[in-house]
mmCIF file of N, CA and C in Angstrom:
data_model
loop_
_atom_site.group_PDB
_atom_site.id
_atom_site.type_symbol
_atom_site.label_atom_id
_atom_site.label_comp_id
_atom_site.label_asym_id
_atom_site.label_seq_id
_atom_site.Cartn_x
_atom_site.Cartn_y
_atom_site.Cartn_z
ATOM 1 N N MET A 1 18.004 13.309 -12.807
ATOM 2 C CA MET A 1 17.827 11.868 -12.807
ATOM 3 C C MET A 1 16.463 11.478 -12.237
ATOM 4 N N THR A 2 16.031 12.183 -11.244
ATOM 5 C CA THR A 2 14.745 11.862 -10.622
ATOM 6 C C THR A 2 13.597 12.074 -11.596
ATOM 7 N N VAL A 3 13.638 13.183 -12.319
ATOM 8 C CA VAL A 3 12.582 13.465 -13.304
ATOM 9 C C VAL A 3 12.591 12.404 -14.399
ATOM 10 N N ALA A 4 13.770 12.049 -14.874
ATOM 11 C CA ALA A 4 13.881 11.021 -15.913
ATOM 12 C C ALA A 4 13.326 9.689 -15.399
ATOM 13 N N TYR A 5 13.650 9.349 -14.145
ATOM 14 C CA TYR A 5 13.141 8.103 -13.572
ATOM 15 C C TYR A 5 11.622 8.086 -13.606
ATOM 16 N N TRP A 6 10.987 9.149 -13.155
ATOM 17 C CA TRP A 6 9.531 9.161 -13.067
ATOM 18 C C TRP A 6 8.871 9.173 -14.439
ATOM 19 N N ILE A 7 9.505 9.775 -15.411
ATOM 20 C CA ILE A 7 8.958 9.737 -16.776
ATOM 21 C C ILE A 7 8.990 8.303 -17.306
ATOM 22 N N VAL A 8 10.150 7.675 -17.180
ATOM 23 C CA VAL A 8 10.298 6.302 -17.691
ATOM 24 C C VAL A 8 9.405 5.332 -16.913
ATOM 25 N N VAL A 9 9.357 5.486 -15.599
ATOM 26 C CA VAL A 9 8.539 4.590 -14.774
ATOM 27 C C VAL A 9 7.058 4.793 -15.070
ATOM 28 N N SER A 10 6.659 6.010 -15.362
ATOM 29 C CA SER A 10 5.252 6.252 -15.710
ATOM 30 C C SER A 10 4.876 5.493 -16.972
ATOM 31 N N LEU A 11 5.743 5.531 -17.969
ATOM 32 C CA LEU A 11 5.470 4.818 -19.216
ATOM 33 C C LEU A 11 5.465 3.304 -19.005
ATOM 34 N N LEU A 12 6.498 2.801 -18.335
ATOM 35 C CA LEU A 12 6.544 1.354 -18.054
ATOM 36 C C LEU A 12 5.373 0.935 -17.184
ATOM 37 N N GLY A 13 5.074 1.731 -16.178
ATOM 38 C CA GLY A 13 3.988 1.401 -15.263
ATOM 39 C C GLY A 13 2.649 1.299 -15.964
ATOM 40 N N LEU A 14 2.369 2.247 -16.849
ATOM 41 C CA LEU A 14 1.098 2.197 -17.591
ATOM 42 C C LEU A 14 1.028 0.956 -18.462
ATOM 43 N N PHE A 15 2.131 0.662 -19.156
ATOM 44 C CA PHE A 15 2.142 -0.518 -20.026
ATOM 45 C C PHE A 15 1.907 -1.789 -19.215
ATOM 46 N N TYR A 16 2.689 -1.968 -18.145
ATOM 47 C CA TYR A 16 2.592 -3.206 -17.374
ATOM 48 C C TYR A 16 1.325 -3.278 -16.542
ATOM 49 N N LEU A 17 0.780 -2.161 -16.141
ATOM 50 C CA LEU A 17 -0.499 -2.176 -15.433
ATOM 51 C C LEU A 17 -1.592 -2.713 -16.359
ATOM 52 N N TYR A 18 -1.597 -2.240 -17.598
ATOM 53 C CA TYR A 18 -2.569 -2.713 -18.592
ATOM 54 C C TYR A 18 -2.331 -4.187 -18.917
ATOM 55 N N SER A 19 -1.106 -4.503 -19.285
ATOM 56 C CA SER A 19 -0.767 -5.860 -19.708
ATOM 57 C C SER A 19 -0.935 -6.868 -18.570
ATOM 58 N N GLY A 20 -0.446 -6.520 -17.392
ATOM 59 C CA GLY A 20 -0.530 -7.426 -16.263
ATOM 60 C C GLY A 20 -1.959 -7.683 -15.825
ATOM 61 N N THR A 21 -2.785 -6.637 -15.843
ATOM 62 C CA THR A 21 -4.186 -6.801 -15.471
ATOM 63 C C THR A 21 -4.897 -7.726 -16.450
ATOM 64 N N LYS A 22 -4.644 -7.544 -17.732
ATOM 65 C CA LYS A 22 -5.263 -8.420 -18.737
ATOM 66 C C LYS A 22 -4.850 -9.873 -18.509
ATOM 67 N N LYS A 23 -3.550 -10.125 -18.339
ATOM 68 C CA LYS A 23 -3.072 -11.498 -18.167
ATOM 69 C C LYS A 23 -3.577 -12.112 -16.867
ATOM 70 N N ALA A 24 -3.701 -11.308 -15.844
ATOM 71 C CA ALA A 24 -4.108 -11.822 -14.541
ATOM 72 C C ALA A 24 -5.609 -12.080 -14.449
ATOM 73 N N THR A 25 -6.409 -11.453 -15.320
ATOM 74 C CA THR A 25 -7.855 -11.530 -15.136
ATOM 75 C C THR A 25 -8.644 -12.086 -16.318
ATOM 76 N N GLN A 26 -8.128 -11.988 -17.525
ATOM 77 C CA GLN A 26 -8.937 -12.370 -18.679
ATOM 78 C C GLN A 26 -8.767 -13.843 -19.039
ATOM 79 N N SER A 27 -9.782 -14.367 -19.704
ATOM 80 C CA SER A 27 -9.755 -15.761 -20.142
ATOM 81 C C SER A 27 -8.788 -15.926 -21.320
ATOM 82 N N LYS A 28 -8.423 -17.165 -21.554
ATOM 83 C CA LYS A 28 -7.531 -17.488 -22.672
ATOM 84 C C LYS A 28 -8.140 -17.034 -23.997
ATOM 85 N N GLU A 29 -9.442 -17.197 -24.130
ATOM 86 C CA GLU A 29 -10.129 -16.807 -25.370
ATOM 87 C C GLU A 29 -10.044 -15.293 -25.613
ATOM 88 N N ARG A 30 -10.136 -14.519 -24.544
ATOM 89 C CA ARG A 30 -10.062 -13.059 -24.690
ATOM 90 C C ARG A 30 -8.630 -12.583 -24.910
ATOM 91 N N LEU A 31 -7.658 -13.338 -24.405
ATOM 92 C CA LEU A 31 -6.255 -12.967 -24.586
ATOM 93 C C LEU A 31 -5.729 -13.350 -25.969
ATOM 94 N N ALA A 32 -6.240 -14.420 -26.533
ATOM 95 C CA ALA A 32 -5.704 -14.978 -27.779
ATOM 96 C C ALA A 32 -5.600 -13.970 -28.933
ATOM 97 N N PRO A 33 -6.589 -13.107 -29.176
ATOM 98 C CA PRO A 33 -6.451 -12.197 -30.310
ATOM 99 C C PRO A 33 -5.259 -11.234 -30.211
ATOM 100 N N MET A 34 -4.877 -10.861 -28.993
ATOM 101 C CA MET A 34 -3.768 -9.920 -28.857
ATOM 102 C C MET A 34 -2.483 -10.583 -28.383
ATOM 103 N N MET A 35 -2.576 -11.787 -27.851
ATOM 104 C CA MET A 35 -1.418 -12.522 -27.346
ATOM 105 C C MET A 35 -1.530 -13.969 -27.800
ATOM 106 N N ALA A 36 -1.164 -14.232 -29.033
ATOM 107 C CA ALA A 36 -1.320 -15.575 -29.602
ATOM 108 C C ALA A 36 -0.551 -16.628 -28.801
ATOM 109 N N TRP A 37 0.533 -16.223 -28.167
ATOM 110 C CA TRP A 37 1.339 -17.154 -27.387
ATOM 111 C C TRP A 37 0.567 -17.722 -26.195
ATOM 112 N N ALA A 38 -0.475 -17.039 -25.747
ATOM 113 C CA ALA A 38 -1.236 -17.496 -24.583
ATOM 114 C C ALA A 38 -1.860 -18.870 -24.813
ATOM 115 N N ASP A 39 -2.088 -19.256 -26.084
ATOM 116 C CA ASP A 39 -2.641 -20.577 -26.387
ATOM 117 C C ASP A 39 -1.651 -21.698 -26.107
ATOM 118 N N SER A 40 -0.346 -21.385 -26.169
ATOM 119 C CA SER A 40 0.662 -22.435 -26.013
ATOM 120 C C SER A 40 1.254 -22.488 -24.604
ATOM 121 N N VAL A 41 0.769 -21.633 -23.722
ATOM 122 C CA VAL A 41 1.289 -21.572 -22.356
ATOM 123 C C VAL A 41 0.154 -21.916 -21.398
ATOM 124 N N PRO A 42 0.415 -22.733 -20.386
ATOM 125 C CA PRO A 42 -0.644 -23.052 -19.422
ATOM 126 C C PRO A 42 -1.197 -21.771 -18.773
ATOM 127 N N MET A 43 -2.492 -21.728 -18.577
ATOM 128 C CA MET A 43 -3.135 -20.532 -18.042
ATOM 129 C C MET A 43 -2.588 -20.112 -16.673
ATOM 130 N N PRO A 44 -2.252 -21.032 -15.779
ATOM 131 C CA PRO A 44 -1.658 -20.579 -14.517
ATOM 132 C C PRO A 44 -0.349 -19.803 -14.724
ATOM 133 N N LEU A 45 0.415 -20.168 -15.745
ATOM 134 C CA LEU A 45 1.649 -19.434 -16.040
ATOM 135 C C LEU A 45 1.332 -18.044 -16.590
ATOM 136 N N VAL A 46 0.314 -17.946 -17.433
ATOM 137 C CA VAL A 46 -0.113 -16.640 -17.951
ATOM 138 C C VAL A 46 -0.530 -15.751 -16.779
ATOM 139 N N ARG A 47 -1.297 -16.305 -15.859
ATOM 140 C CA ARG A 47 -1.734 -15.559 -14.668
ATOM 141 C C ARG A 47 -0.527 -15.115 -13.836
ATOM 142 N N LEU A 48 0.437 -16.022 -13.649
ATOM 143 C CA LEU A 48 1.640 -15.702 -12.891
ATOM 144 C C LEU A 48 2.398 -14.548 -13.543
ATOM 145 N N ILE A 49 2.533 -14.585 -14.857
ATOM 146 C CA ILE A 49 3.221 -13.508 -15.570
ATOM 147 C C ILE A 49 2.502 -12.184 -15.330
ATOM 148 N N GLY A 50 1.176 -12.207 -15.396
ATOM 149 C CA GLY A 50 0.408 -10.994 -15.139
ATOM 150 C C GLY A 50 0.630 -10.464 -13.734
ATOM 151 N N VAL A 51 0.623 -11.341 -12.754
ATOM 152 C CA VAL A 51 0.849 -10.921 -11.365
ATOM 153 C C VAL A 51 2.267 -10.378 -11.197
ATOM 154 N N LEU A 52 3.241 -11.024 -11.830
ATOM 155 C CA LEU A 52 4.621 -10.537 -11.749
ATOM 156 C C LEU A 52 4.752 -9.148 -12.379
ATOM 157 N N GLU A 53 4.053 -8.909 -13.472
ATOM 158 C CA GLU A 53 4.075 -7.581 -14.082
ATOM 159 C C GLU A 53 3.480 -6.547 -13.135
ATOM 160 N N LEU A 54 2.374 -6.889 -12.478
ATOM 161 C CA LEU A 54 1.746 -5.961 -11.533
ATOM 162 C C LEU A 54 2.650 -5.719 -10.317
ATOM 163 N N LEU A 55 3.305 -6.759 -9.840
ATOM 164 C CA LEU A 55 4.257 -6.593 -8.739
ATOM 165 C C LEU A 55 5.450 -5.732 -9.172
ATOM 166 N N GLY A 56 5.851 -5.876 -10.435
ATOM 167 C CA GLY A 56 6.926 -5.042 -10.961
ATOM 168 C C GLY A 56 6.552 -3.571 -10.930
ATOM 169 N N VAL A 57 5.317 -3.262 -11.292
ATOM 170 C CA VAL A 57 4.841 -1.874 -11.239
ATOM 171 C C VAL A 57 4.892 -1.370 -9.800
ATOM 172 N N ALA A 58 4.394 -2.175 -8.871
ATOM 173 C CA ALA A 58 4.427 -1.774 -7.458
ATOM 174 C C ALA A 58 5.867 -1.560 -6.993
ATOM 175 N N GLY A 59 6.768 -2.426 -7.436
ATOM 176 C CA GLY A 59 8.174 -2.310 -7.061
ATOM 177 C C GLY A 59 8.859 -1.088 -7.645
ATOM 178 N N LEU A 60 8.399 -0.644 -8.794
ATOM 179 C CA LEU A 60 8.963 0.571 -9.391
ATOM 180 C C LEU A 60 8.442 1.827 -8.709
ATOM 181 N N LEU A 61 7.207 1.779 -8.239
ATOM 182 C CA LEU A 61 6.557 2.973 -7.687
ATOM 183 C C LEU A 61 6.732 3.136 -6.182
ATOM 184 N N LEU A 62 6.426 2.091 -5.425
ATOM 185 C CA LEU A 62 6.332 2.239 -3.971
ATOM 186 C C LEU A 62 7.650 2.549 -3.252
ATOM 187 N N PRO A 63 8.742 1.856 -3.537
ATOM 188 C CA PRO A 63 9.973 2.182 -2.794
ATOM 189 C C PRO A 63 10.420 3.643 -2.952
ATOM 190 N N PRO A 64 10.470 4.189 -4.159
ATOM 191 C CA PRO A 64 10.870 5.592 -4.253
ATOM 192 C C PRO A 64 9.852 6.554 -3.623
ATOM 193 N N LEU A 65 8.566 6.210 -3.700
ATOM 194 C CA LEU A 65 7.545 7.084 -3.119
ATOM 195 C C LEU A 65 7.583 7.092 -1.596
ATOM 196 N N THR A 66 7.854 5.929 -1.013
ATOM 197 C CA THR A 66 7.832 5.817 0.443
ATOM 198 C C THR A 66 9.207 6.006 1.080
ATOM 199 N N GLY A 67 10.255 5.828 0.293
ATOM 200 C CA GLY A 67 11.600 5.896 0.846
ATOM 201 C C GLY A 67 12.007 4.630 1.585
ATOM 202 N N VAL A 68 11.164 3.612 1.532
ATOM 203 C CA VAL A 68 11.438 2.338 2.200
ATOM 204 C C VAL A 68 12.022 1.356 1.193
ATOM 205 N N ALA A 69 13.151 0.772 1.508
ATOM 206 C CA ALA A 69 13.809 -0.245 0.673
ATOM 207 C C ALA A 69 13.946 0.198 -0.787
ATOM 208 N N PRO A 70 14.642 1.315 -1.038
ATOM 209 C CA PRO A 70 14.758 1.806 -2.411
ATOM 210 C C PRO A 70 15.433 0.828 -3.370
ATOM 211 N N GLY A 71 16.194 -0.103 -2.857
ATOM 212 C CA GLY A 71 16.817 -1.115 -3.709
ATOM 213 C C GLY A 71 15.799 -2.012 -4.409
ATOM 214 N N LEU A 72 14.585 -2.062 -3.868
ATOM 215 C CA LEU A 72 13.557 -2.880 -4.505
ATOM 216 C C LEU A 72 13.173 -2.341 -5.882
ATOM 217 N N ALA A 73 13.306 -1.044 -6.095
ATOM 218 C CA ALA A 73 13.010 -0.478 -7.421
ATOM 219 C C ALA A 73 14.007 -1.005 -8.446
ATOM 220 N N VAL A 74 15.257 -1.115 -8.054
ATOM 221 C CA VAL A 74 16.278 -1.681 -8.946
ATOM 222 C C VAL A 74 15.946 -3.140 -9.242
ATOM 223 N N ALA A 75 15.577 -3.889 -8.202
ATOM 224 C CA ALA A 75 15.233 -5.304 -8.381
ATOM 225 C C ALA A 75 13.994 -5.465 -9.258
ATOM 226 N N ALA A 76 13.004 -4.605 -9.066
ATOM 227 C CA ALA A 76 11.784 -4.684 -9.884
ATOM 228 C C ALA A 76 12.099 -4.413 -11.350
ATOM 229 N N ALA A 77 12.896 -3.394 -11.622
ATOM 230 C CA ALA A 77 13.265 -3.088 -13.001
ATOM 231 C C ALA A 77 14.082 -4.225 -13.613
ATOM 232 N N ALA A 78 14.997 -4.790 -12.831
ATOM 233 C CA ALA A 78 15.793 -5.925 -13.328
ATOM 234 C C ALA A 78 14.893 -7.126 -13.603
ATOM 235 N N GLY A 79 13.897 -7.336 -12.753
ATOM 236 C CA GLY A 79 12.946 -8.419 -12.979
ATOM 237 C C GLY A 79 12.176 -8.237 -14.272
ATOM 238 N N LEU A 80 11.829 -6.999 -14.596
ATOM 239 C CA LEU A 80 11.122 -6.740 -15.855
ATOM 240 C C LEU A 80 12.043 -6.959 -17.056
ATOM 241 N N VAL A 81 13.327 -6.686 -16.896
ATOM 242 C CA VAL A 81 14.289 -6.995 -17.966
ATOM 243 C C VAL A 81 14.291 -8.501 -18.218
ATOM 244 N N VAL A 82 14.415 -9.277 -17.150
ATOM 245 C CA VAL A 82 14.438 -10.743 -17.276
ATOM 246 C C VAL A 82 13.144 -11.243 -17.912
ATOM 247 N N LEU A 83 12.024 -10.699 -17.466
ATOM 248 C CA LEU A 83 10.725 -11.103 -18.009
ATOM 249 C C LEU A 83 10.665 -10.891 -19.514
ATOM 250 N N GLN A 84 11.160 -9.763 -19.988
ATOM 251 C CA GLN A 84 11.097 -9.480 -21.420
ATOM 252 C C GLN A 84 12.093 -10.300 -22.228
ATOM 253 N N VAL A 85 13.238 -10.593 -21.653
ATOM 254 C CA VAL A 85 14.192 -11.474 -22.356
ATOM 255 C C VAL A 85 13.574 -12.855 -22.518
ATOM 256 N N LEU A 86 12.924 -13.346 -21.462
ATOM 257 C CA LEU A 86 12.246 -14.643 -21.556
ATOM 258 C C LEU A 86 11.091 -14.597 -22.552
ATOM 259 N N ALA A 87 10.361 -13.483 -22.583
ATOM 260 C CA ALA A 87 9.254 -13.340 -23.537
ATOM 261 C C ALA A 87 9.773 -13.358 -24.965
ATOM 262 N N ALA A 88 10.883 -12.677 -25.202
ATOM 263 C CA ALA A 88 11.477 -12.690 -26.540
ATOM 264 C C ALA A 88 11.912 -14.107 -26.902
ATOM 265 N N GLY A 89 12.470 -14.825 -25.944
ATOM 266 C CA GLY A 89 12.855 -16.219 -26.179
ATOM 267 C C GLY A 89 11.670 -17.087 -26.553
ATOM 268 N N LEU A 90 10.538 -16.863 -25.889
ATOM 269 C CA LEU A 90 9.322 -17.613 -26.233
ATOM 270 C C LEU A 90 8.909 -17.329 -27.668
ATOM 271 N N HIS A 91 8.903 -16.052 -28.044
ATOM 272 C CA HIS A 91 8.540 -15.704 -29.418
ATOM 273 C C HIS A 91 9.510 -16.340 -30.421
ATOM 274 N N LEU A 92 10.800 -16.281 -30.131
ATOM 275 C CA LEU A 92 11.785 -16.870 -31.041
ATOM 276 C C LEU A 92 11.584 -18.386 -31.150
ATOM 277 N N SER A 93 11.259 -19.040 -30.045
ATOM 278 C CA SER A 93 11.049 -20.490 -30.082
ATOM 279 C C SER A 93 9.809 -20.854 -30.894
ATOM 280 N N ARG A 94 8.875 -19.926 -31.027
ATOM 281 C CA ARG A 94 7.665 -20.151 -31.817
ATOM 282 C C ARG A 94 7.837 -19.673 -33.258
ATOM 283 N N GLY A 95 9.039 -19.247 -33.633
ATOM 284 C CA GLY A 95 9.278 -18.764 -34.990
ATOM 285 C C GLY A 95 8.686 -17.388 -35.248
ATOM 286 N N GLU A 96 8.544 -16.590 -34.189
ATOM 287 C CA GLU A 96 7.932 -15.264 -34.297
ATOM 288 C C GLU A 96 8.958 -14.162 -34.082
ATOM 289 N N ALA A 97 10.052 -14.225 -34.808
ATOM 290 C CA ALA A 97 11.119 -13.241 -34.623
ATOM 291 C C ALA A 97 10.626 -11.822 -34.841
ATOM 292 N N LYS A 98 9.698 -11.633 -35.760
ATOM 293 C CA LYS A 98 9.199 -10.281 -36.031
ATOM 294 C C LYS A 98 8.359 -9.728 -34.884
ATOM 295 N N GLU A 99 7.924 -10.608 -33.992
ATOM 296 C CA GLU A 99 7.109 -10.197 -32.845
ATOM 297 C C GLU A 99 7.942 -9.736 -31.650
ATOM 298 N N THR A 100 9.264 -9.784 -31.756
ATOM 299 C CA THR A 100 10.116 -9.486 -30.607
ATOM 300 C C THR A 100 10.478 -8.008 -30.477
ATOM 301 N N GLY A 101 10.074 -7.181 -31.392
ATOM 302 C CA GLY A 101 10.427 -5.759 -31.339
ATOM 303 C C GLY A 101 9.976 -5.090 -30.048
ATOM 304 N N LEU A 102 8.737 -5.336 -29.649
ATOM 305 C CA LEU A 102 8.233 -4.751 -28.409
ATOM 306 C C LEU A 102 9.007 -5.299 -27.214
ATOM 307 N N ASN A 103 9.332 -6.582 -27.245
ATOM 308 C CA ASN A 103 10.096 -7.170 -26.133
ATOM 309 C C ASN A 103 11.453 -6.495 -25.972
ATOM 310 N N TRP A 104 12.144 -6.294 -27.081
ATOM 311 C CA TRP A 104 13.474 -5.675 -26.996
ATOM 312 C C TRP A 104 13.377 -4.205 -26.594
ATOM 313 N N THR A 105 12.330 -3.530 -27.039
ATOM 314 C CA THR A 105 12.125 -2.139 -26.632
ATOM 315 C C THR A 105 11.871 -2.058 -25.128
ATOM 316 N N LEU A 106 10.995 -2.928 -24.626
ATOM 317 C CA LEU A 106 10.715 -2.941 -23.193
ATOM 318 C C LEU A 106 11.939 -3.369 -22.386
ATOM 319 N N THR A 107 12.734 -4.269 -22.929
ATOM 320 C CA THR A 107 13.982 -4.665 -22.273
ATOM 321 C C THR A 107 14.902 -3.463 -22.125
ATOM 322 N N ALA A 108 15.045 -2.688 -23.201
ATOM 323 C CA ALA A 108 15.919 -1.510 -23.162
ATOM 324 C C ALA A 108 15.394 -0.467 -22.177
ATOM 325 N N VAL A 109 14.096 -0.207 -22.204
ATOM 326 C CA VAL A 109 13.517 0.796 -21.301
ATOM 327 C C VAL A 109 13.658 0.334 -19.843
ATOM 328 N N ALA A 110 13.400 -0.935 -19.583
ATOM 329 C CA ALA A 110 13.562 -1.446 -18.219
ATOM 330 C C ALA A 110 15.034 -1.413 -17.811
ATOM 331 N N GLY A 111 15.926 -1.654 -18.752
ATOM 332 C CA GLY A 111 17.367 -1.565 -18.458
ATOM 333 C C GLY A 111 17.764 -0.148 -18.063
ATOM 334 N N VAL A 112 17.240 0.831 -18.779
ATOM 335 C CA VAL A 112 17.486 2.237 -18.419
ATOM 336 C C VAL A 112 16.918 2.515 -17.025
ATOM 337 N N THR A 113 15.774 1.919 -16.737
ATOM 338 C CA THR A 113 15.145 2.108 -15.426
ATOM 339 C C THR A 113 16.007 1.524 -14.318
ATOM 340 N N VAL A 114 16.655 0.394 -14.569
ATOM 341 C CA VAL A 114 17.594 -0.169 -13.583
ATOM 342 C C VAL A 114 18.653 0.864 -13.273
ATOM 343 N N TRP A 115 19.233 1.443 -14.301
ATOM 344 C CA TRP A 115 20.285 2.443 -14.138
ATOM 345 C C TRP A 115 19.787 3.678 -13.384
ATOM 346 N N LEU A 116 18.617 4.176 -13.781
ATOM 347 C CA LEU A 116 18.061 5.361 -13.130
ATOM 348 C C LEU A 116 17.706 5.073 -11.673
ATOM 349 N N ALA A 117 17.122 3.910 -11.403
ATOM 350 C CA ALA A 117 16.749 3.560 -10.021
ATOM 351 C C ALA A 117 17.988 3.429 -9.146
ATOM 352 N N ALA A 118 19.049 2.891 -9.704
ATOM 353 C CA ALA A 118 20.290 2.750 -8.938
ATOM 354 C C ALA A 118 20.910 4.117 -8.626
ATOM 355 N N ALA A 119 20.628 5.101 -9.469
ATOM 356 C CA ALA A 119 21.197 6.431 -9.275
ATOM 357 C C ALA A 119 20.365 7.308 -8.330
ATOM 358 N N LEU A 120 19.161 6.864 -7.986
ATOM 359 C CA LEU A 120 18.324 7.679 -7.097
ATOM 360 C C LEU A 120 18.892 7.784 -5.707
#
């Protein structure tokens, strides 16, 4: 279970580290080509989402590495599940049902991470 956790967390961590950094630091104009939804969301909310993704990565990595508050890894993974369900809802509200595949995949992977983190 531990090996599986670290494999899954490595993949999620890389994705959210990239995505969160972009949302937290780049301008709306630079985000628009890869995240069309960024035009319809206030920039402070885009920044908040990016910071939450980065905090999620920290929550997945630090508690198991340090042995301090291991329940935070479960909470971080659950938070990423919620984030992706909301992201899929945003896409659906914009008529972008075909754009939700990545959201549902990330939801499933984060859901598995909740289970694995709880088993650590």
